[in-house]
Each structure stands twice: as C-alpha cells, then as structure tokens.
C-alpha atoms as one frame of an Amber mdcrd trajectory, in Angstrom:
protein
  29.374 -69.017 -67.191  32.237 -71.286 -68.109  32.389 -74.490 -66.059  35.968
 -73.902 -64.866  35.063 -70.430 -63.617  31.976 -71.801 -61.902  33.995 -74.518
 -60.128  36.666 -72.030 -59.065  34.065 -69.704 -57.539  32.413 -72.654 -55.827
  35.716 -73.808 -54.275  36.485 -70.273 -53.071  33.054 -69.973 -51.480  33.379
 -73.311 -49.692  36.860 -72.443 -48.367  35.616 -69.295 -46.590  34.203 -69.704
 -43.084  30.586 -68.625 -42.718  30.267 -65.129 -41.282  26.666 -65.365 -40.124
  26.812 -68.596 -38.091  28.964 -68.582 -34.942  30.145 -71.913 -33.657  27.774
 -73.288 -31.003  26.865 -70.037 -29.248  24.737 -71.655 -26.528  26.977 -74.562
 -25.586  29.254 -74.150 -22.596  32.283 -76.409 -22.378  31.874 -79.171 -19.804
  34.514 -81.452 -18.387  34.552 -84.921 -19.824  32.824 -87.886 -18.267  36.120
 -89.393 -17.106  37.067 -86.163 -15.338  33.712 -85.818 -13.588  33.708 -89.476
 -12.564  37.282 -89.232 -11.301  36.555 -86.214  -9.109  33.385 -87.866  -7.798
  35.448 -90.906  -6.759  38.043 -88.682  -5.088  35.315 -86.903  -3.148  33.768
 -90.222  -2.126  37.153 -91.532  -1.005  37.751 -88.448   1.118  34.364 -88.903
   2.785  35.027 -92.564   3.536  38.490 -91.981   5.002  38.499 -92.194   8.786
  39.315 -88.891  10.393  42.138 -88.908  12.922  41.038 -88.436  16.531  41.312
 -84.911  17.850  43.837 -84.727  20.685  43.196 -82.210  23.420  45.755 -79.472
  23.713  47.934 -79.974  26.755  50.336 -77.458  28.102  53.152 -78.852  30.097
  54.629 -76.667  32.780  57.262 -79.172  33.749  60.692 -77.746  33.723
C-alpha cells in the first residue's frame, strides 16, 4: 500500500467516532462540589434561623 493512501485511511479511521463504545454508560451526572456545598450551607442556615413565635388566633367581636 502506498504511504499516502495508508495515512489517508488512518486519518479517516481516527476521525470517525467509535460505534462499539458508548460514552460512560454507568456514570450518572452529579452536581458539582460547589453546588452541593452551597445547598448544604443553605439548609444549615435555614435550620439555624430562629422561628417566629406562633401567635394564637384571636377573634375580635368588638364592633
């Protein structure tokens, strides 16, 4: 085989995506570390926040 033909076939083969190997079939996308840490801090902040006192319901019959 001529060297130019061999190189051309090689370049064409490399340019094609592989048909038999899917990209990471067992990996599920996870949120990044910054996102997880941020939401954890938000949740912690909401737990630390003091809750407002519950006022009893009063019905006024004054007219």
